[in-house]
Structure formats: structure tokens, C-alpha cells
Amino acid sequence: MNGIQKLRLPNEVVICEVAPRDGFQAENEWIPTEQKIHIVRELAKTGIQSIELTSFVHPRAIPQLKDAEQVVKSVQDLTDIKFRALVPNVKGAQRAIDAGIKKLKLMLSATDSHSVSNANCSVEEAQMGFAPIIELAEKYDVKVGGSISVAFGCPYEGRVPFERIASIVERYTLMGINEISLADTTGMANPAQVYDMLGLLKQDFPKMTFSMHLHNTRGMAFSNVIAALQQGVINFDSSVIGLGGCPYAPGASGNIATEDLVHGLMEIGIETGIDLNHLIEVAKDVKQIIGHDGGSYMLQAGPCSQLHATPKVQEKLG
């Protein structure tokens, strides 16, 4: 065993399920509101602690989420789950708060090209526009978290320099934001890049809490999870059956599947508080409702724990 170094990993992580927002918004076929509520309720039974319910954008921008208020109001009895919603502006924030949301997530790109496509303004202009949202949230005692989309690679500009990410985090800090989601929206990140960027960010902003939002476009998501874990990150977004995508990132596929993430973490001894077998059953149900999945390994092969030697093999081993 000489020369083999044990990975430095946390004992537990917190997973936020984002399919009801990131997953559903990528679907062209209308998902009935009752089905959305059903999925949220079933996910809540698996032990998931946090769910990103929806986005309060204009219905013309994302018609799939035009029922945001109804979905949020219909699950207010689920008091053991922390719900959050994505908001693009102060009007969306007010809608979210009125519906009962206690945590807002801000929308921001890492590059001007992606920001112009997504928000029709530069990154700095978009970020400076968050001030009234933060002020409104403080008035209602609602929490606010930041985000940085295409943080590891932009479909228009390629790799994003660390200095750009650092400047965005600095502005968030000045606004009083103390947690930021770093999103690999295009699935361009690699473990070395994730590890190095998080190391530098933690060094420069030691009081900031970072979470990871990883798309699995090129099959790198779980390896990037490991890199983030080694930097002490314990908050991750994922999407049941790997649903998701970004209308402003051509070719982007869904997030890492929640059941795959839970399984992978469980295999290396990290606790999530989520019942994997129950989650897989919910994933099957969601796939039937949606009509497809985004590449769930658990639905394809099942967990390692279900594999066992046949009686003949056991006899030979015995």
C-alpha cells in the first residue's frame, strides 16, 4: 500500500434536486401542473433535503414554467424540505416571495456573450441589477444565493479565465452574498480545472460557501464531483434521471442524475441522507411521465449493491 494516498473527502454532502426547474424548463412538451407537483412530492419522500422548485421568469421566456406560483403554493405543506427558486429580476423575486419561496437564486453568466444571449446585457450590468432583488429579500427575511453559469467554459468564448470568475465573486461579496453556485453549464469542466479554481477561490474568498452545478454533457460530471469534494465542497445540484439543459448553451445536456450522484457517493462512503432504492423508483416514475431520461446509469444498470455472485460461483468461492 506504500505510495497510495487516501482521498481527502467529507463524510456527508447536501444535494439539491433541480429537475423541477432546470430539468422541466428543457422540455418542449407541456408537463401538466399536477404531474409537476406529484414529482416534487415523490422526490420529497426520498430524503432529499433541498429542491429548486421553479424559475419566476416571464412565461413567454420559458412557457414550461408559467405555473410557477401554483407549483410553489401547492407544496407549502412539505415543511421538511428547503425550497428555492431562480429569479431574473425584482418582479420575479416579488412573485416568488408572494408564492411562499424562502430562498432566491440569482441568474448570472460568467461571460458577456452568454449574458447577452440570456439576459440581454453584460455580466457587470446584470450583476449590478441584483441590488433591488437583495433589498427586497432583506425586507421579507428571504435568503439569497448567487450563481455563475458557464463558469468553466462558455459556448461562445471557450474557457473562462479565473480572473473573470474572481471579479464576479468579489462583486457578489460586496453585495452581501455569502454562497455561490458554480455551474458547468456546458459540461466543459475537467477535474484539474475544478480543483484548481475552487482552491484559488477558497483562498481568495475564505468566507464564501461554494456549491457545484454540474452538467454531464461529456461524461465528466462525477469526476468533477470528486475534485470538488477534495476541495471541501459539500453542496451539489443534481437532477433526477439526468434532466436539464440550457437554451443559451448549444449542445448542453442535462445535469448529473441525482440517482447516479447518490450511488457514486454511497460507493465511496459519503452520506447523503437519501434512500437510493426509493429514489430509483421515483426516477422510473419520472421517466414514464416525461417519456425519456437524460442518461441515467442507475436506470440502465442499477446500483452495484444489487449485484451478487450466482450460487455456483459462491460455491466455487466458498
Coordinates of C-alpha atoms in Angstrom, one line a residue:
M1 CA 0.0 0.0 0.0
N2 CA 3.0 2.3 0.1
G3 CA 2.7 5.3 -2.1
I4 CA -1.1 5.1 -2.2
Q5 CA -2.7 8.3 -0.8
K6 CA -6.2 8.2 0.5
L7 CA -8.6 10.8 -0.9
R8 CA -9.4 13.6 1.4
L9 CA -13.2 13.5 1.3
P10 CA -16.0 14.8 3.5
N11 CA -18.3 12.4 5.4
E12 CA -21.5 13.8 4.1
V13 CA -22.9 16.1 1.4
V14 CA -26.2 18.0 0.8
I15 CA -27.8 17.5 -2.6
C16 CA -30.3 20.0 -4.1
E17 CA -32.7 18.5 -6.6
V18 CA -33.1 20.8 -9.6
A19 CA -35.2 18.8 -12.0
P20 CA -38.4 20.7 -11.3
R21 CA -36.6 23.9 -12.6
D22 CA -33.6 23.0 -14.7
G23 CA -35.0 19.7 -15.9
F24 CA -38.5 20.8 -16.7
Q25 CA -37.5 24.0 -18.5
A26 CA -35.7 22.0 -21.1
E27 CA -38.8 20.0 -22.0
N28 CA -40.8 21.1 -25.1
E29 CA -43.9 19.1 -24.3
W30 CA -46.1 20.6 -21.6
I31 CA -45.9 18.8 -18.3
P32 CA -49.2 19.2 -16.5
T33 CA -49.0 21.1 -13.3
E34 CA -50.5 18.2 -11.4
Q35 CA -47.7 16.0 -12.6
K36 CA -45.0 18.5 -11.6
I37 CA -46.5 18.7 -8.1
H38 CA -46.6 14.9 -8.0
I39 CA -43.0 14.6 -8.9
V40 CA -41.9 17.1 -6.3
R41 CA -43.9 15.3 -3.6
E42 CA -42.4 11.9 -4.6
L43 CA -38.9 13.3 -4.6
A44 CA -39.5 14.8 -1.1
K45 CA -40.2 11.3 0.2
T46 CA -36.7 10.0 -0.7
G47 CA -34.8 12.1 1.9
I48 CA -33.8 14.9 -0.4
Q49 CA -33.3 18.0 1.8
S50 CA -33.5 20.8 -0.8
I51 CA -35.3 21.3 -4.1
E52 CA -35.1 24.1 -6.7
L53 CA -38.8 24.2 -7.5
T54 CA -39.1 26.5 -10.5
S55 CA -38.0 29.8 -12.0
F56 CA -40.0 33.0 -11.9
V57 CA -39.2 34.2 -15.4
H58 CA -41.7 35.7 -17.8
P59 CA -44.0 33.0 -19.2
R60 CA -43.0 33.9 -22.8
A61 CA -39.4 33.2 -22.0
I62 CA -40.0 29.7 -20.6
P63 CA -43.6 28.7 -21.1
Q64 CA -43.0 25.4 -19.3
L65 CA -42.7 27.2 -16.0
K66 CA -45.7 29.5 -16.4
D67 CA -47.3 27.7 -13.5
A68 CA -44.6 28.6 -11.0
E69 CA -46.9 30.2 -8.5
Q70 CA -49.3 27.2 -8.5
V71 CA -46.5 24.7 -8.1
V72 CA -44.9 26.6 -5.1
K73 CA -48.2 27.2 -3.3
S74 CA -49.2 23.5 -3.7
V75 CA -46.2 22.1 -1.8
Q76 CA -46.1 24.6 1.1
D77 CA -47.1 21.7 3.5
L78 CA -43.7 20.0 2.9
T79 CA -42.0 21.8 5.7
D80 CA -39.0 19.4 5.9
I81 CA -37.8 20.5 2.5
K82 CA -35.9 23.7 1.8
F83 CA -37.3 25.2 -1.4
R84 CA -35.6 27.7 -3.6
A85 CA -36.5 29.4 -6.9
L86 CA -34.5 31.1 -9.6
V87 CA -35.3 34.7 -10.2
P88 CA -34.1 37.0 -13.1
N89 CA -35.3 40.4 -11.7
V90 CA -37.1 42.1 -8.9
K91 CA -40.5 41.4 -10.4
G92 CA -39.7 37.7 -10.5
A93 CA -38.4 37.9 -6.9
Q94 CA -41.6 39.5 -5.7
R95 CA -43.7 36.8 -7.4
A96 CA -41.5 34.1 -5.8
I97 CA -41.8 35.7 -2.3
D98 CA -45.6 36.1 -2.7
A99 CA -45.9 32.4 -3.6
G100 CA -44.0 31.4 -0.5
I101 CA -40.4 30.9 -1.5
K102 CA -37.9 31.5 1.3
K103 CA -34.7 31.4 -0.8
L104 CA -34.0 33.1 -4.1
K105 CA -31.2 32.1 -6.5
L106 CA -29.8 34.8 -8.8
M107 CA -29.2 34.3 -12.5
L108 CA -25.8 35.3 -13.8
S109 CA -23.4 34.3 -16.6
A110 CA -19.6 34.3 -16.5
T111 CA -19.2 35.8 -19.9
D112 CA -20.7 38.8 -21.7
S113 CA -21.5 36.7 -24.8
H114 CA -23.6 34.3 -22.8
S115 CA -25.1 37.1 -20.7
V116 CA -26.2 39.0 -23.8
S117 CA -27.9 35.8 -25.1
N118 CA -29.5 35.1 -21.7
A119 CA -30.2 38.5 -20.1
N120 CA -29.6 40.9 -23.0
C121 CA -26.9 42.8 -21.1
S122 CA -23.3 42.5 -20.0
V123 CA -22.3 40.5 -16.9
E124 CA -21.5 43.5 -14.8
E125 CA -24.8 45.2 -15.8
A126 CA -26.7 42.1 -14.9
Q127 CA -25.0 41.7 -11.6
M128 CA -25.4 45.4 -10.6
G129 CA -29.1 44.9 -11.3
F130 CA -29.3 42.5 -8.4
A131 CA -29.3 45.2 -5.8
P132 CA -33.1 45.7 -5.7
I133 CA -33.7 42.0 -5.5
I134 CA -31.4 41.7 -2.5
E135 CA -33.0 44.7 -0.9
L136 CA -36.5 43.2 -1.4
A137 CA -35.3 39.8 0.0
E138 CA -34.0 41.5 3.1
K139 CA -37.3 43.2 3.6
Y140 CA -39.1 39.9 3.7
D141 CA -36.3 38.0 5.5
V142 CA -35.7 35.8 2.5
K143 CA -32.3 34.3 1.8
V144 CA -30.5 35.0 -1.5
G145 CA -27.8 32.8 -3.2
G146 CA -25.7 33.7 -6.2
S147 CA -24.8 31.7 -9.2
I148 CA -22.3 31.8 -12.1
S149 CA -23.4 30.0 -15.3
V150 CA -20.8 28.7 -17.8
A151 CA -18.2 29.2 -15.1
F152 CA -15.8 26.6 -16.5
G153 CA -16.5 27.1 -20.2
C154 CA -18.7 29.3 -22.5
P155 CA -20.1 28.0 -25.8
Y156 CA -19.2 31.4 -27.4
E157 CA -15.9 32.3 -25.7
G158 CA -14.4 29.0 -24.6
R159 CA -12.5 28.7 -21.3
V160 CA -13.3 31.3 -18.7
P161 CA -10.2 33.0 -17.1
F162 CA -10.1 32.7 -13.3
E163 CA -9.7 36.5 -13.0
R164 CA -13.2 36.9 -14.5
I165 CA -14.8 34.5 -12.0
A166 CA -12.9 36.2 -9.2
S167 CA -14.2 39.6 -10.1
I168 CA -17.8 38.3 -10.2
V169 CA -17.3 36.7 -6.8
E170 CA -15.9 39.9 -5.5
R171 CA -18.9 41.9 -6.6
Y172 CA -21.2 39.2 -5.0
T173 CA -19.3 39.6 -1.7
L174 CA -19.7 43.4 -1.8
M175 CA -23.5 42.8 -2.2
G176 CA -23.6 40.7 1.0
I177 CA -24.0 37.3 -0.8
N178 CA -22.2 34.5 1.1
E179 CA -23.0 31.5 -1.1
I180 CA -22.4 30.9 -4.8
S181 CA -23.2 28.1 -7.2
L182 CA -20.6 27.5 -9.8
A183 CA -22.3 25.9 -12.9
D184 CA -20.6 23.9 -15.5
T185 CA -23.5 24.6 -17.9
T186 CA -21.8 23.4 -21.0
G187 CA -20.1 20.3 -19.5
M188 CA -16.7 21.6 -20.4
A189 CA -15.0 21.3 -17.0
N190 CA -12.4 18.8 -16.1
P191 CA -11.3 17.7 -12.6
A192 CA -7.9 19.6 -12.6
Q193 CA -9.7 22.8 -13.6
V194 CA -12.4 22.3 -10.9
Y195 CA -9.9 21.5 -8.2
D196 CA -7.6 24.5 -9.1
M197 CA -10.4 27.0 -9.5
L198 CA -12.0 26.1 -6.2
G199 CA -8.6 26.1 -4.5
L200 CA -8.0 29.7 -5.7
L201 CA -11.5 30.9 -4.9
K202 CA -11.4 29.4 -1.4
Q203 CA -8.0 31.1 -0.8
D204 CA -9.2 34.5 -2.0
F205 CA -12.7 34.3 -0.5
P206 CA -12.5 32.1 2.6
K207 CA -15.9 33.1 4.0
M208 CA -17.8 32.3 0.8
T209 CA -19.6 28.9 0.5
F210 CA -19.4 27.4 -2.9
S211 CA -21.7 24.7 -4.4
M212 CA -21.4 22.9 -7.7
H213 CA -24.0 22.6 -10.5
L214 CA -22.5 20.0 -13.0
H215 CA -23.9 19.1 -16.4
N216 CA -22.8 15.7 -17.8
T217 CA -22.6 16.7 -21.4
R218 CA -19.2 15.0 -21.9
G219 CA -19.5 12.4 -19.1
M220 CA -17.2 14.3 -16.8
A221 CA -19.6 15.3 -14.0
F222 CA -18.9 12.7 -11.4
S223 CA -15.1 13.0 -11.8
N224 CA -15.6 16.8 -11.3
V225 CA -17.7 16.0 -8.1
I226 CA -14.6 14.1 -6.8
A227 CA -12.4 17.1 -7.5
A228 CA -14.8 19.5 -5.7
L229 CA -15.1 17.1 -2.7
Q230 CA -11.3 17.2 -2.4
Q231 CA -11.6 21.0 -2.0
G232 CA -14.2 20.6 0.7
V233 CA -17.3 21.4 -1.2
I234 CA -20.3 19.6 0.3
N235 CA -23.2 21.2 -1.7
F236 CA -24.2 19.8 -5.1
D237 CA -27.1 20.2 -7.5
S238 CA -28.4 17.3 -9.5
S239 CA -31.4 16.3 -11.5
V240 CA -33.4 13.1 -11.3
I241 CA -32.9 11.0 -14.4
G242 CA -30.4 13.5 -15.7
L243 CA -32.9 16.0 -17.0
G244 CA -31.8 19.5 -17.9
G245 CA -30.1 21.7 -20.4
C246 CA -29.6 25.3 -21.3
P247 CA -31.4 27.1 -24.2
Y248 CA -28.4 29.5 -24.4
A249 CA -25.7 26.8 -24.4
P250 CA -25.9 24.9 -27.7
G251 CA -25.4 21.1 -27.2
A252 CA -25.6 21.3 -23.4
S253 CA -27.2 18.1 -21.9
G254 CA -28.7 17.5 -18.5
N255 CA -27.3 17.6 -15.1
I256 CA -25.7 14.7 -13.4
A257 CA -28.5 12.3 -12.5
T258 CA -29.4 12.5 -8.8
E259 CA -29.6 8.7 -8.5
D260 CA -26.2 8.4 -10.1
L261 CA -24.7 11.0 -7.8
V262 CA -26.2 9.4 -4.7
H263 CA -25.0 6.0 -5.8
G264 CA -21.5 7.2 -6.5
L265 CA -21.2 9.0 -3.2
M266 CA -22.6 6.0 -1.4
E267 CA -20.0 3.7 -3.0
I268 CA -17.2 5.8 -1.6
G269 CA -18.7 6.1 1.8
I270 CA -20.2 9.6 1.7
E271 CA -23.7 10.0 3.3
T272 CA -26.4 12.0 1.6
G273 CA -29.5 11.1 3.7
I274 CA -31.2 9.9 0.6
D275 CA -32.8 6.5 0.2
L276 CA -31.2 5.3 -3.1
N277 CA -33.7 2.4 -3.8
H278 CA -36.6 4.8 -3.2
L279 CA -35.0 7.4 -5.4
I280 CA -34.6 4.9 -8.3
E281 CA -38.3 4.0 -8.1
V282 CA -39.1 7.7 -8.3
A283 CA -36.7 8.1 -11.2
K284 CA -38.6 5.3 -13.1
D285 CA -41.8 7.1 -12.4
V286 CA -40.4 10.4 -13.7
K287 CA -39.1 8.8 -16.8
Q288 CA -42.5 7.4 -17.5
I289 CA -44.1 10.8 -17.0
I290 CA -41.6 12.7 -19.1
G291 CA -41.2 10.0 -21.8
H292 CA -37.4 9.8 -21.7
D293 CA -34.3 10.2 -19.4
G294 CA -31.1 12.2 -19.8
G295 CA -28.7 9.2 -19.5
S296 CA -29.3 7.7 -16.0
Y297 CA -26.8 5.0 -15.3
M298 CA -29.0 3.7 -12.4
L299 CA -31.9 3.2 -14.7
Q300 CA -29.7 1.5 -17.2
A301 CA -27.6 -0.8 -15.0
G302 CA -28.8 -0.4 -11.4
P303 CA -26.7 0.0 -8.3
C304 CA -23.7 -2.1 -7.5
S305 CA -25.4 -3.4 -4.4
Q306 CA -27.9 -5.4 -6.5
L307 CA -25.1 -7.5 -8.0
H308 CA -24.1 -10.7 -6.3
A309 CA -22.5 -14.0 -7.2
T310 CA -24.6 -16.8 -8.5
P311 CA -24.9 -19.9 -6.3
K312 CA -22.4 -21.8 -8.5
V313 CA -19.9 -19.0 -8.2
Q314 CA -20.4 -18.7 -4.5
E315 CA -19.9 -22.5 -4.2
K316 CA -16.5 -22.2 -6.0
L317 CA -15.5 -19.2 -3.9
G318 CA -16.6 -20.9 -0.7

